[in-house]
Short mmCIF file of N, CA and C in Angstrom, two decimals:
data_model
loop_
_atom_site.label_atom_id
_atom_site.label_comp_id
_atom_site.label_asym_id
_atom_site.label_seq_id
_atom_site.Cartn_x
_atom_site.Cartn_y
_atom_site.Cartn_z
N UNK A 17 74.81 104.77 118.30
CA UNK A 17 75.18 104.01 117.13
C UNK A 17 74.06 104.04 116.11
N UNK A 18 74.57 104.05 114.75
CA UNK A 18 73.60 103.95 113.75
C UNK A 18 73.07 102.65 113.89
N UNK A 19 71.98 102.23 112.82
CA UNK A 19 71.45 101.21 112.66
C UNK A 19 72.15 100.53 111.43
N UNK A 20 72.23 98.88 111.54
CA UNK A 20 73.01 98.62 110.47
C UNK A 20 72.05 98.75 109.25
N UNK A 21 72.74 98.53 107.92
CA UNK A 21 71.79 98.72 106.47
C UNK A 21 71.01 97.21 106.25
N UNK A 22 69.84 97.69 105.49
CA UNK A 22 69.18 96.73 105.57
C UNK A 22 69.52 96.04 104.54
N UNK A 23 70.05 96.50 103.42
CA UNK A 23 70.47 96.04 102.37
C UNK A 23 71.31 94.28 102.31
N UNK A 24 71.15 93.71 102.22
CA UNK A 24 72.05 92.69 102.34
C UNK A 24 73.30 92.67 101.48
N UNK A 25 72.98 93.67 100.87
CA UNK A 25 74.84 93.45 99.68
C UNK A 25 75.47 94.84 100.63
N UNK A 26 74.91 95.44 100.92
CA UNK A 26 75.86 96.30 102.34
C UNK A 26 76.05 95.89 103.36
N UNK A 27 75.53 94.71 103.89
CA UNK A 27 75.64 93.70 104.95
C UNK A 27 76.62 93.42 104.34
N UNK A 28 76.85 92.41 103.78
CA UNK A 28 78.26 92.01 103.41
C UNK A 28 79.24 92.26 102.60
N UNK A 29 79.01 93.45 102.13
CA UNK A 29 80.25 94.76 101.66
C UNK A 29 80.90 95.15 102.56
N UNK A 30 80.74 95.27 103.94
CA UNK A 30 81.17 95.77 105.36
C UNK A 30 82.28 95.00 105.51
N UNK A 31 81.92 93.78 105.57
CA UNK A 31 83.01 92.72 105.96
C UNK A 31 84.62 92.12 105.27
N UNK A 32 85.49 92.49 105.63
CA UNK A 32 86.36 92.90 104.71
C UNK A 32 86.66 91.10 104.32
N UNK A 33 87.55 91.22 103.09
CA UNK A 33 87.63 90.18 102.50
C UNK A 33 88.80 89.33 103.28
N UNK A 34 88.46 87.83 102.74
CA UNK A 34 89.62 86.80 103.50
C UNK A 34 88.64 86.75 104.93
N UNK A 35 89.69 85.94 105.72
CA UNK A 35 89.75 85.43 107.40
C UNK A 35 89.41 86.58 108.31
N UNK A 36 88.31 86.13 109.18
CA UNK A 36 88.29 87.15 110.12
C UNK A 36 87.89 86.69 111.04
N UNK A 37 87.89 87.32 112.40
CA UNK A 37 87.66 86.54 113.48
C UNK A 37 86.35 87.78 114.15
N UNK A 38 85.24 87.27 114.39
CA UNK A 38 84.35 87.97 114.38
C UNK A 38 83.63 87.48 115.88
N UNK A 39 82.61 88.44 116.51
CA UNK A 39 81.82 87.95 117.52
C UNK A 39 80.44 88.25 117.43
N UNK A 40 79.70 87.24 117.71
CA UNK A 40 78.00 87.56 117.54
C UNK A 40 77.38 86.91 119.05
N UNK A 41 76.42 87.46 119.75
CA UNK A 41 76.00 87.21 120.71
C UNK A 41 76.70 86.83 121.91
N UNK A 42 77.64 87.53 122.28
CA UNK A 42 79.19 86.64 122.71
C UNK A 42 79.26 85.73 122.70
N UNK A 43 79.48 85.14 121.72
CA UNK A 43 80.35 83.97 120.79
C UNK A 43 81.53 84.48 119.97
N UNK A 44 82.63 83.72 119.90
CA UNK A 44 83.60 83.55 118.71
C UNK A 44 83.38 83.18 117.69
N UNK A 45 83.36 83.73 116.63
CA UNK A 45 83.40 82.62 115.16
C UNK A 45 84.61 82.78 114.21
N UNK A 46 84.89 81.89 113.73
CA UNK A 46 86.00 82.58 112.49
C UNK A 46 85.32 82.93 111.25
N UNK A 47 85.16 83.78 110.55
CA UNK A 47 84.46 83.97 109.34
C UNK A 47 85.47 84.09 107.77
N UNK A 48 84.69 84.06 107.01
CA UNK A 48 85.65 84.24 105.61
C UNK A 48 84.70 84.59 104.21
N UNK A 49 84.98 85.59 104.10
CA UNK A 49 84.12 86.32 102.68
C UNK A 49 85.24 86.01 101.73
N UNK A 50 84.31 85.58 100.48
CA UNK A 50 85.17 85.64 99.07
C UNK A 50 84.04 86.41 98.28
N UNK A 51 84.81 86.62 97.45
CA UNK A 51 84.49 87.33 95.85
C UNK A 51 84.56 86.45 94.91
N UNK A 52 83.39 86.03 93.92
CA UNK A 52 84.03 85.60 92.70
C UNK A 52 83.13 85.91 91.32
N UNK A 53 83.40 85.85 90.30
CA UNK A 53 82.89 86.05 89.12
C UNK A 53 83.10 87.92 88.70
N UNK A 54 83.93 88.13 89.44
CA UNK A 54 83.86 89.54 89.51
C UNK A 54 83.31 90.50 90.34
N UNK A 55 83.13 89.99 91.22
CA UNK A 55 82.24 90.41 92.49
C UNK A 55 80.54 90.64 91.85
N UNK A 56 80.29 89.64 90.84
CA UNK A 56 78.40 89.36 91.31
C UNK A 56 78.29 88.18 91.63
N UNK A 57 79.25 87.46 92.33
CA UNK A 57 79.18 86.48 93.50
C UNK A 57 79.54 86.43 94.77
N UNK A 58 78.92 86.33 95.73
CA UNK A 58 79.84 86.35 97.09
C UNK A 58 79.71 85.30 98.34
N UNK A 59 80.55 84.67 99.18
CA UNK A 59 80.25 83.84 99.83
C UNK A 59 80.63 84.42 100.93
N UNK A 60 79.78 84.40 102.13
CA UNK A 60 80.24 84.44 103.48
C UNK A 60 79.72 83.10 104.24
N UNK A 61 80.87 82.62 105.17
CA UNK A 61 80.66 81.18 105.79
C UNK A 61 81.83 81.59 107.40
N UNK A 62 80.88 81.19 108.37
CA UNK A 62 81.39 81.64 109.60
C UNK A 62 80.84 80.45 110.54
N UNK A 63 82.05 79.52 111.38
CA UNK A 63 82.25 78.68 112.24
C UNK A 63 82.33 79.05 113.76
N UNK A 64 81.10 78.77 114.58
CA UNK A 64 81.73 79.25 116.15
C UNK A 64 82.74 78.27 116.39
N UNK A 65 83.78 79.72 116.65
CA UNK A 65 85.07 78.64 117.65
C UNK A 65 84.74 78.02 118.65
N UNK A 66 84.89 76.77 118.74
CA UNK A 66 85.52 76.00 119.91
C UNK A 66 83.00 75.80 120.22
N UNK A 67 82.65 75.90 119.48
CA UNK A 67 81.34 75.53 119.63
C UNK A 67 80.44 74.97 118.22
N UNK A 68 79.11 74.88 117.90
CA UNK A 68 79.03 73.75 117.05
C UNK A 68 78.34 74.74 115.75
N UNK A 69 78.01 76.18 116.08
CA UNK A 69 77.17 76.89 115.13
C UNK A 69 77.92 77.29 113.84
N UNK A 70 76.97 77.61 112.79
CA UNK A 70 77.56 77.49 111.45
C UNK A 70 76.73 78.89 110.92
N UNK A 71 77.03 79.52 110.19
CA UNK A 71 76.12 80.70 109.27
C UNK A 71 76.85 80.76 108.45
N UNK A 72 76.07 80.67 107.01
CA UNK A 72 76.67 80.67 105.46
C UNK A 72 75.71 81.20 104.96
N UNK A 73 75.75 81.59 103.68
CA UNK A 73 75.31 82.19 102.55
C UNK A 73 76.05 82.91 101.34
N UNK A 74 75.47 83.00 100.14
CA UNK A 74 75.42 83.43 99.08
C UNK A 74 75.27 84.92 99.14
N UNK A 75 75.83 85.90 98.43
CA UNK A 75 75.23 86.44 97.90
C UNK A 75 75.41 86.93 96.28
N UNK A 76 74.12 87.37 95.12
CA UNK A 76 73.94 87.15 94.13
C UNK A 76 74.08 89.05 93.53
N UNK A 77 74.99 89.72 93.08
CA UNK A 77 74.40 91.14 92.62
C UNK A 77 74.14 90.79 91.28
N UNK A 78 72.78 90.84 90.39
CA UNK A 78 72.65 90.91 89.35
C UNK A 78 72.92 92.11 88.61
N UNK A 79 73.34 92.25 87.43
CA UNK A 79 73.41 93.85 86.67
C UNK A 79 72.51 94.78 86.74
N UNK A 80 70.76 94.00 87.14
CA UNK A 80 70.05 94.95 87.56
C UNK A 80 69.42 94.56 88.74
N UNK A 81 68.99 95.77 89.40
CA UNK A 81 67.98 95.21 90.78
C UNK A 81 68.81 95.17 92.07
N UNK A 82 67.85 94.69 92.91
CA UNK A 82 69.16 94.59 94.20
C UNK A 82 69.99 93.41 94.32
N UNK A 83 70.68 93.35 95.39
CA UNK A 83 71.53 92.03 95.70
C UNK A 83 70.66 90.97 96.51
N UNK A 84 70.80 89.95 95.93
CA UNK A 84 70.12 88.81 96.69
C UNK A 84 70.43 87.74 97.68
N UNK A 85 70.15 88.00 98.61
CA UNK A 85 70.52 86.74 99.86
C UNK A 85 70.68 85.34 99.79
N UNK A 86 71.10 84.44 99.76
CA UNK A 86 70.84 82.98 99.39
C UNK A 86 71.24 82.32 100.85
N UNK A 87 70.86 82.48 102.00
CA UNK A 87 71.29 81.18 102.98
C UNK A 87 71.47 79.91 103.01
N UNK A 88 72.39 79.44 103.04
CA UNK A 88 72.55 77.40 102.58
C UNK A 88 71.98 77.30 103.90
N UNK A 89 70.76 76.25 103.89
CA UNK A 89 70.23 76.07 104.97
C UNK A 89 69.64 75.67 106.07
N UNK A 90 69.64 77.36 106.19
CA UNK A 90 69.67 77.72 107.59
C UNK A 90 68.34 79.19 107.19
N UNK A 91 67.61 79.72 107.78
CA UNK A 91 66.73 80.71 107.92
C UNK A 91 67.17 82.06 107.38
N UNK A 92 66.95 82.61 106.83
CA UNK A 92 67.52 84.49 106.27
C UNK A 92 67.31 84.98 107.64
N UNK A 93 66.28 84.80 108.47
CA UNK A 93 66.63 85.48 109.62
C UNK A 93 68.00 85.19 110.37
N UNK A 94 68.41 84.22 110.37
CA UNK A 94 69.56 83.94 111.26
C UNK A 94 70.76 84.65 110.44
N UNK A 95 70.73 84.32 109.14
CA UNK A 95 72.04 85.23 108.60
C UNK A 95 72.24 86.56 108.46
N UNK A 96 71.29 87.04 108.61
CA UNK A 96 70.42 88.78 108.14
C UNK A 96 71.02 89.09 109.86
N UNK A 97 70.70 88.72 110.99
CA UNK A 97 70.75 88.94 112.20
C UNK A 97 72.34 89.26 112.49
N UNK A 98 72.94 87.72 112.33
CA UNK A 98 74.39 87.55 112.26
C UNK A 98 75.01 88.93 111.32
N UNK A 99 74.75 89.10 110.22
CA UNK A 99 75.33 90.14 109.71
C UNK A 99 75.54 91.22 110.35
N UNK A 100 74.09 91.60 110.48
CA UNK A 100 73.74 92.80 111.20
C UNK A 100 74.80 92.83 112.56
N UNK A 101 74.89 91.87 113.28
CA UNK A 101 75.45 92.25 114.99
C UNK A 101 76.27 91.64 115.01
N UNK A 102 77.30 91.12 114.40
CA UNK A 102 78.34 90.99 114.00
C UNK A 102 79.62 91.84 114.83
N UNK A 103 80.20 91.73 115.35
CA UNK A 103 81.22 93.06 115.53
C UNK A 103 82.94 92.26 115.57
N UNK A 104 83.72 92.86 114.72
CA UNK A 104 85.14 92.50 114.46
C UNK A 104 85.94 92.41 115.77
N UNK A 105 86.39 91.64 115.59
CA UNK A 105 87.52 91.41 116.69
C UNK A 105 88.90 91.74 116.23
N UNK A 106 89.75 91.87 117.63
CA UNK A 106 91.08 92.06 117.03
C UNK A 106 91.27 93.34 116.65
N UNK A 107 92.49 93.94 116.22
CA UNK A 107 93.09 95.03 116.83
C UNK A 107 92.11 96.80 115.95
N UNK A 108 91.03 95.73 115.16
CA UNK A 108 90.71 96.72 113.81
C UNK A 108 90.86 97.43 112.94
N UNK A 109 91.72 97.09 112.41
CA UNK A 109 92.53 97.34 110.89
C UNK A 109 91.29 96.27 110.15
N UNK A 110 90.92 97.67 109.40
CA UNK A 110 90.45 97.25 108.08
C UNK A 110 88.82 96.83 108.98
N UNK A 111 88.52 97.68 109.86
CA UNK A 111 87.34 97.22 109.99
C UNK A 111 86.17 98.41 110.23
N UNK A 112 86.23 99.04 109.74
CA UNK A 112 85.16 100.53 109.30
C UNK A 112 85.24 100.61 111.26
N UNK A 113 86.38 101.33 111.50
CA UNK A 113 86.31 101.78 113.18
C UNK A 113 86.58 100.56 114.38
N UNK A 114 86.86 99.66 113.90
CA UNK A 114 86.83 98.52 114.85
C UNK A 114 85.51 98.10 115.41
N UNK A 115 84.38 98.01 114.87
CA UNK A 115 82.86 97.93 115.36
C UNK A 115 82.26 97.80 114.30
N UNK A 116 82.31 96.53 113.50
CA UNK A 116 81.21 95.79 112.79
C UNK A 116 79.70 95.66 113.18
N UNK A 117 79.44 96.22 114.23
CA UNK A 117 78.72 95.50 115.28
C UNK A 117 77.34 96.41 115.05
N UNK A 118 77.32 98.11 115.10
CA UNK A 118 76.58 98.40 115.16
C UNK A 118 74.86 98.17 115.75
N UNK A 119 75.22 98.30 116.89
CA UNK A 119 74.23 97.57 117.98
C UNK A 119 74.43 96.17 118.16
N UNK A 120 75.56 95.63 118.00
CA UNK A 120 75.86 94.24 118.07
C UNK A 120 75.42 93.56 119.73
N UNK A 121 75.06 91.88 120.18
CA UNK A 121 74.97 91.67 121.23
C UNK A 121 75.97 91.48 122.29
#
């Protein structure tokens, strides 16, 4: 497996838009990416099912420069991580191969 991108606006360009049901460290979470302002806003916010963990963040693409991380918070390491090892659940439609995960735990 490749390594995931370090980029954080390709971190969460991966993740397709709306409801998803995702797994990180074997855990369940439900997750949900939006778009807004035209996509130089983005929110990802992900709930473990049926347990108490939370990962959210921002992200910011300005017209110039890179995309910027914003964690509501919680540590950039923990959301940067989560992104990264992430892997889709469910039948994978619409999920670059069914393996978000790319070295996922």
């Amino acid at each position: 497996m490749s390594e995931p991108p370090a980029d954080p606006g390709e971190l969460v360009a991966r993740l397709p838009l709306g409801w998803s049901e995702v797994e990180y460290a074997g855990r369940r979470y439900g997750l949900s990416r939006t778009v807004q302002l035209g996509g130089r806003s983005e929110k990802v916010y992900a709930e473990e099912l049926g347990g108490p963990d939370v990962v959210s963040a921002n992200l910011y693409r300005p017209r110039q420069g890179p995309a910027v991380l914003r964690p509501c918070e919680m540590p950039a390491e923990k959301v940067t991580s989560f992104l990264a090892g992430l892997r889709l659940r469910g039948d994978g439609s619409g999920s670059l191969g069914g393996d978000l995960g790319l070295g996922g735990r």
